[in-house]
mmCIF file of C-alpha atoms in Angstrom:
data_model
loop_
_atom_site.group_PDB
_atom_site.id
_atom_site.type_symbol
_atom_site.label_atom_id
_atom_site.label_comp_id
_atom_site.label_asym_id
_atom_site.label_seq_id
_atom_site.Cartn_x
_atom_site.Cartn_y
_atom_site.Cartn_z
ATOM 1 C CA GLY Z 1 74.424 -31.379 31.879
ATOM 2 C CA GLU Z 2 75.967 -28.004 32.535
ATOM 3 C CA ASN Z 3 74.921 -25.968 35.570
ATOM 4 C CA VAL Z 4 75.734 -22.270 35.927
ATOM 5 C CA GLU Z 5 75.386 -20.413 39.220
ATOM 6 C CA GLN Z 6 75.478 -16.603 39.277
ATOM 7 C CA HIS Z 7 75.999 -14.262 42.228
ATOM 8 C CA PRO Z 8 74.878 -11.888 43.499
ATOM 9 C CA SER Z 9 71.250 -11.778 42.410
ATOM 10 C CA THR Z 10 71.132 -8.013 43.024
ATOM 11 C CA LEU Z 11 73.923 -5.465 43.176
ATOM 12 C CA SER Z 12 73.638 -1.804 44.019
ATOM 13 C CA VAL Z 13 76.559 0.611 43.523
ATOM 14 C CA GLN Z 14 77.207 4.311 43.389
ATOM 15 C CA GLU Z 15 78.090 5.927 40.096
ATOM 16 C CA GLY Z 16 81.824 5.691 39.518
ATOM 17 C CA ASP Z 17 82.269 2.568 41.647
ATOM 18 C CA SER Z 18 83.214 -0.834 40.250
ATOM 19 C CA ALA Z 19 80.841 -3.777 39.993
ATOM 20 C CA VAL Z 20 81.776 -7.451 39.957
ATOM 21 C CA ILE Z 21 79.470 -10.351 39.092
ATOM 22 C CA LYS Z 22 80.644 -13.939 39.489
ATOM 23 C CA CYS Z 23 79.584 -17.197 37.884
ATOM 24 C CA THR Z 24 80.582 -20.781 38.464
ATOM 25 C CA TYR Z 25 80.052 -23.660 36.062
ATOM 26 C CA SER Z 26 80.043 -27.400 36.543
ATOM 27 C CA ASP Z 27 81.206 -28.915 33.250
ATOM 28 C CA SER Z 28 84.958 -28.771 32.838
ATOM 29 C CA ALA Z 29 84.471 -29.240 29.083
ATOM 30 C CA SER Z 30 82.791 -25.824 28.765
ATOM 31 C CA ASN Z 31 84.981 -23.490 26.775
ATOM 32 C CA TYR Z 32 82.903 -20.475 25.740
ATOM 33 C CA PHE Z 33 81.559 -17.951 28.263
ATOM 34 C CA PRO Z 34 79.486 -14.973 27.090
ATOM 35 C CA TRP Z 35 77.942 -12.175 29.120
ATOM 36 C CA TYR Z 36 74.638 -10.610 28.129
ATOM 37 C CA LYS Z 37 73.078 -7.327 29.232
ATOM 38 C CA GLN Z 38 69.312 -6.989 29.271
ATOM 39 C CA GLU Z 39 67.644 -3.639 29.816
ATOM 40 C CA LEU Z 40 64.090 -3.541 31.072
ATOM 41 C CA GLY Z 41 61.690 -4.847 28.431
ATOM 42 C CA LYS Z 42 64.465 -5.389 25.898
ATOM 43 C CA ARG Z 43 66.266 -8.363 24.407
ATOM 44 C CA PRO Z 44 69.519 -9.761 25.830
ATOM 45 C CA GLN Z 45 72.550 -8.333 24.053
ATOM 46 C CA LEU Z 46 76.065 -9.732 24.061
ATOM 47 C CA ILE Z 47 78.511 -7.366 25.750
ATOM 48 C CA ILE Z 48 81.638 -9.484 26.040
ATOM 49 C CA ASP Z 49 82.707 -13.093 25.807
ATOM 50 C CA ILE Z 50 85.746 -15.202 26.553
ATOM 51 C CA ARG Z 51 87.040 -18.553 25.396
ATOM 52 C CA SER Z 52 88.908 -21.000 27.557
ATOM 53 C CA ASN Z 53 92.238 -20.415 25.863
ATOM 54 C CA VAL Z 54 92.533 -16.946 27.478
ATOM 55 C CA GLY Z 55 92.342 -15.796 31.102
ATOM 56 C CA GLU Z 56 91.164 -12.224 30.675
ATOM 57 C CA LYS Z 57 89.573 -10.003 28.086
ATOM 58 C CA LYS Z 58 88.871 -6.266 28.222
ATOM 59 C CA ASP Z 59 86.663 -3.915 26.263
ATOM 60 C CA GLN Z 60 86.818 -0.341 27.534
ATOM 61 C CA ARG Z 61 85.156 -0.344 31.000
ATOM 62 C CA ILE Z 62 84.199 -4.011 30.851
ATOM 63 C CA ALA Z 63 86.424 -6.989 31.517
ATOM 64 C CA VAL Z 64 85.898 -10.701 31.988
ATOM 65 C CA THR Z 65 88.243 -13.066 33.797
ATOM 66 C CA LEU Z 66 88.245 -16.853 33.645
ATOM 67 C CA ASN Z 67 89.696 -19.355 36.092
ATOM 68 C CA LYS Z 68 89.437 -22.764 34.459
ATOM 69 C CA THR Z 69 90.890 -24.613 37.418
ATOM 70 C CA ALA Z 70 88.280 -23.251 39.796
ATOM 71 C CA LYS Z 71 85.600 -23.257 37.088
ATOM 72 C CA HIS Z 72 84.496 -19.698 37.599
ATOM 73 C CA PHE Z 73 84.423 -16.512 35.567
ATOM 74 C CA SER Z 74 83.619 -12.937 36.473
ATOM 75 C CA LEU Z 75 82.397 -9.725 34.873
ATOM 76 C CA HIS Z 76 84.049 -6.500 35.991
ATOM 77 C CA ILE Z 77 82.579 -3.095 35.212
ATOM 78 C CA THR Z 78 84.667 -0.073 36.170
ATOM 79 C CA GLU Z 79 83.568 3.562 36.513
ATOM 80 C CA THR Z 80 79.928 2.525 36.507
ATOM 81 C CA GLN Z 81 77.326 4.849 35.019
ATOM 82 C CA PRO Z 82 73.541 4.964 35.485
ATOM 83 C CA GLU Z 83 73.109 3.554 31.969
ATOM 84 C CA ASP Z 84 74.897 0.391 33.140
ATOM 85 C CA SER Z 85 71.784 -0.392 35.206
ATOM 86 C CA ALA Z 86 70.304 -3.600 33.766
ATOM 87 C CA VAL Z 87 70.124 -7.341 34.298
ATOM 88 C CA TYR Z 88 73.337 -9.165 33.465
ATOM 89 C CA PHE Z 89 73.458 -12.854 32.539
ATOM 90 C CA CYS Z 90 76.438 -15.134 32.294
ATOM 91 C CA ALA Z 91 76.325 -18.288 30.201
ATOM 92 C CA ALA Z 92 78.454 -21.267 29.296
ATOM 93 C CA THR Z 93 78.549 -23.809 26.536
ATOM 94 C CA THR Z 94 80.262 -27.147 26.281
ATOM 95 C CA ASN Z 95 82.427 -28.055 23.348
ATOM 96 C CA ALA Z 96 81.804 -24.733 21.687
ATOM 97 C CA GLY Z 97 82.008 -24.959 17.951
ATOM 98 C CA GLY Z 98 81.566 -28.717 17.932
ATOM 99 C CA THR Z 99 78.556 -30.912 18.523
ATOM 100 C CA SER Z 100 77.065 -28.670 21.217
ATOM 101 C CA TYR Z 101 75.523 -26.574 18.427
ATOM 102 C CA GLY Z 102 76.084 -23.478 20.503
ATOM 103 C CA LYS Z 103 73.573 -24.421 23.196
ATOM 104 C CA LEU Z 104 73.985 -22.006 26.080
ATOM 105 C CA THR Z 105 73.275 -22.609 29.763
ATOM 106 C CA PHE Z 106 72.498 -19.323 31.490
ATOM 107 C CA GLY Z 107 72.968 -18.138 35.034
ATOM 108 C CA GLN Z 108 70.004 -16.771 36.950
ATOM 109 C CA GLY Z 109 70.886 -13.126 36.318
ATOM 110 C CA THR Z 110 72.097 -10.160 38.384
ATOM 111 C CA ILE Z 111 70.091 -6.958 38.679
ATOM 112 C CA LEU Z 112 72.637 -4.135 38.705
ATOM 113 C CA THR Z 113 71.506 -0.706 39.873
ATOM 114 C CA VAL Z 114 73.859 2.251 39.556
ATOM 115 C CA HIS Z 115 72.797 5.218 41.674
ATOM 116 C CA PRO Z 116 73.722 8.710 40.426
ATOM 117 C CA ASN V 1 68.752 -6.100 7.915
ATOM 118 C CA ALA V 2 65.965 -6.586 10.437
ATOM 119 C CA GLY V 3 68.013 -9.195 12.314
ATOM 120 C CA VAL V 4 65.837 -11.493 14.420
ATOM 121 C CA THR V 5 62.142 -10.663 14.641
ATOM 122 C CA GLN V 6 59.329 -12.273 16.614
ATOM 123 C CA THR V 7 55.571 -12.301 16.143
ATOM 124 C CA PRO V 8 53.458 -11.494 18.111
ATOM 125 C CA LYS V 9 54.896 -9.166 20.770
ATOM 126 C CA PHE V 10 52.140 -9.884 23.299
ATOM 127 C CA ARG V 11 49.458 -12.521 23.641
ATOM 128 C CA VAL V 12 46.926 -13.581 26.236
ATOM 129 C CA LEU V 13 45.549 -17.125 26.064
ATOM 130 C CA LYS V 14 43.051 -19.102 28.051
ATOM 131 C CA THR V 15 44.048 -22.481 29.449
ATOM 132 C CA GLY V 16 43.751 -25.130 26.772
ATOM 133 C CA GLN V 17 44.035 -22.781 23.797
ATOM 134 C CA SER V 18 46.746 -23.214 21.205
ATOM 135 C CA MET V 19 49.009 -20.762 19.465
ATOM 136 C CA THR V 20 52.159 -20.465 17.372
ATOM 137 C CA LEU V 21 55.005 -18.040 17.896
ATOM 138 C CA LEU V 22 56.986 -17.090 14.819
ATOM 139 C CA CYS V 23 60.684 -16.280 14.758
ATOM 140 C CA ALA V 24 62.287 -14.980 11.581
ATOM 141 C CA GLN V 25 65.888 -14.059 10.813
ATOM 142 C CA ASP V 26 67.355 -12.517 7.692
ATOM 143 C CA MET V 27 71.018 -13.187 8.479
ATOM 144 C CA ASN V 28 71.164 -16.620 6.816
ATOM 145 C CA HIS V 29 71.975 -18.226 10.170
ATOM 146 C CA GLU V 30 72.007 -22.004 10.400
ATOM 147 C CA TYR V 31 71.226 -22.337 14.098
ATOM 148 C CA MET V 32 68.056 -21.132 15.822
ATOM 149 C CA TYR V 33 66.875 -21.433 19.420
ATOM 150 C CA TRP V 34 63.789 -20.868 21.535
ATOM 151 C CA TYR V 35 64.183 -19.822 25.179
ATOM 152 C CA ARG V 36 61.769 -18.936 27.922
ATOM 153 C CA GLN V 37 62.614 -16.363 30.566
ATOM 154 C CA ASP V 38 61.066 -16.477 34.017
ATOM 155 C CA PRO V 39 61.917 -14.240 37.000
ATOM 156 C CA GLY V 40 64.974 -15.449 38.888
ATOM 157 C CA MET V 41 65.627 -18.333 36.486
ATOM 158 C CA GLY V 42 67.531 -16.800 33.630
ATOM 159 C CA LEU V 43 66.862 -18.084 30.142
ATOM 160 C CA ARG V 44 66.131 -21.753 29.622
ATOM 161 C CA LEU V 45 66.410 -23.514 26.276
ATOM 162 C CA ILE V 46 63.168 -25.060 25.031
ATOM 163 C CA HIS V 47 64.073 -26.390 21.571
ATOM 164 C CA TYR V 48 66.685 -25.654 18.974
ATOM 165 C CA SER V 49 67.440 -26.302 15.314
ATOM 166 C CA VAL V 50 70.764 -26.801 13.565
ATOM 167 C CA GLY V 51 69.384 -26.329 10.084
ATOM 168 C CA GLU V 52 66.321 -26.371 7.844
ATOM 169 C CA GLY V 53 64.181 -29.414 8.552
ATOM 170 C CA THR V 54 65.891 -30.272 11.864
ATOM 171 C CA THR V 55 64.769 -29.783 15.465
ATOM 172 C CA ALA V 56 65.986 -31.009 18.840
ATOM 173 C CA LYS V 57 64.916 -30.794 22.481
ATOM 174 C CA GLY V 58 66.486 -28.417 24.926
ATOM 175 C CA GLU V 59 66.285 -28.194 28.694
ATOM 176 C CA VAL V 60 62.511 -27.621 29.071
ATOM 177 C CA PRO V 61 60.741 -29.035 25.961
ATOM 178 C CA ASP V 62 57.549 -30.442 27.530
ATOM 179 C CA GLY V 63 54.346 -28.808 26.282
ATOM 180 C CA TYR V 64 56.010 -27.253 23.238
ATOM 181 C CA ASN V 65 56.577 -28.283 19.641
ATOM 182 C CA VAL V 66 58.702 -26.644 16.968
ATOM 183 C CA SER V 67 59.196 -26.694 13.233
ATOM 184 C CA ARG V 68 61.826 -25.326 10.860
ATOM 185 C CA LEU V 69 60.411 -25.744 7.374
ATOM 186 C CA LYS V 70 62.374 -22.787 6.040
ATOM 187 C CA LYS V 71 65.886 -21.784 7.043
ATOM 188 C CA GLN V 72 64.828 -18.272 8.033
ATOM 189 C CA ASN V 73 61.846 -19.269 10.200
ATOM 190 C CA PHE V 74 61.561 -21.178 13.455
ATOM 191 C CA LEU V 75 58.067 -21.752 14.861
ATOM 192 C CA LEU V 76 57.204 -22.541 18.471
ATOM 193 C CA GLY V 77 53.820 -24.115 19.122
ATOM 194 C CA LEU V 78 51.759 -24.548 22.258
ATOM 195 C CA GLU V 79 49.083 -27.168 21.606
ATOM 196 C CA SER V 80 47.220 -26.791 24.912
ATOM 197 C CA ALA V 81 48.403 -23.791 26.892
ATOM 198 C CA ALA V 82 48.777 -23.984 30.673
ATOM 199 C CA PRO V 83 49.297 -21.182 33.236
ATOM 200 C CA SER V 84 52.814 -22.560 33.856
ATOM 201 C CA GLN V 85 53.669 -21.478 30.314
ATOM 202 C CA THR V 86 53.166 -17.823 31.189
ATOM 203 C CA SER V 87 56.565 -16.375 30.373
ATOM 204 C CA VAL V 88 58.590 -14.213 28.036
ATOM 205 C CA TYR V 89 59.776 -16.172 25.017
ATOM 206 C CA PHE V 90 62.951 -15.276 23.170
ATOM 207 C CA CYS V 91 64.184 -16.592 19.893
ATOM 208 C CA ALA V 92 67.862 -16.471 18.979
ATOM 209 C CA SER V 93 70.039 -17.433 16.046
ATOM 210 C CA SER V 94 73.708 -18.018 15.391
ATOM 211 C CA TYR V 95 75.801 -18.681 12.331
ATOM 212 C CA GLU V 96 78.303 -21.329 11.508
ATOM 213 C CA SER V 97 81.730 -21.021 10.085
ATOM 214 C CA ARG V 98 83.269 -23.944 8.234
ATOM 215 C CA GLY V 99 80.514 -26.232 9.402
ATOM 216 C CA ILE V 100 80.552 -25.520 13.140
ATOM 217 C CA SER V 101 78.678 -23.101 15.402
ATOM 218 C CA THR V 102 80.331 -19.777 16.116
ATOM 219 C CA ASP V 103 78.445 -19.632 19.435
ATOM 220 C CA THR V 104 77.499 -15.933 19.398
ATOM 221 C CA GLN V 105 73.719 -15.754 19.607
ATOM 222 C CA TYR V 106 71.561 -12.864 18.399
ATOM 223 C CA PHE V 107 68.237 -12.476 20.160
ATOM 224 C CA GLY V 108 64.822 -11.361 18.988
ATOM 225 C CA PRO V 109 62.760 -8.769 20.910
ATOM 226 C CA GLY V 110 60.692 -11.351 22.777
ATOM 227 C CA THR V 111 57.038 -12.362 23.077
ATOM 228 C CA ARG V 112 55.228 -11.861 26.363
ATOM 229 C CA LEU V 113 52.684 -14.648 26.797
ATOM 230 C CA THR V 114 50.098 -14.811 29.554
ATOM 231 C CA VAL V 115 47.974 -17.928 30.047
ATOM 232 C CA LEU V 116 44.903 -17.420 32.215
#
């Protein structure tokens, strides 16, 4: 089955700096890669996603890049703010939209701390 | 719309006791999932359902049973709780378009379960 590795496990930055979180996946058939943000004691919430037919996607200060050849994808947060502090999870699914039924394999999570 | 809700929010069990966690969604989603979240391990899929009356095993199904008698509800049961089942449990749902999963999952608020 799919295996997703996420690094780093913790990341500490100063407000205004950029933050980058990287994930690698094992199944070359995976073609949907979402990123979730989870604040302390809250539910995971989708912040951005990318499908394998594109290499990059941006939404304001957040961007995701995908390298299918190397089987890795990354989350980039620019101009970080204290409210960006949370746990971030990457995920992958194989054959998205087909018989995978949307089953996601998650990375282990990255605790991001943004210091004012 | 309430979205995805979970009952109860917290529960403490003794080893060997049984309980049922309820997940309800009012978005008419076809697909529903149960995950457990443990520190440093991300979210792991326990069981999932692709429609009313269907269930299937995920990554970590042992010790759990599920039922989907109604489209809007997905129940997770622990027949004989063990300390290893101490975790935070999240339910999620997703919708289909033209008969296939759209992949985006919406999470409930979680249930924190402690087994003594």
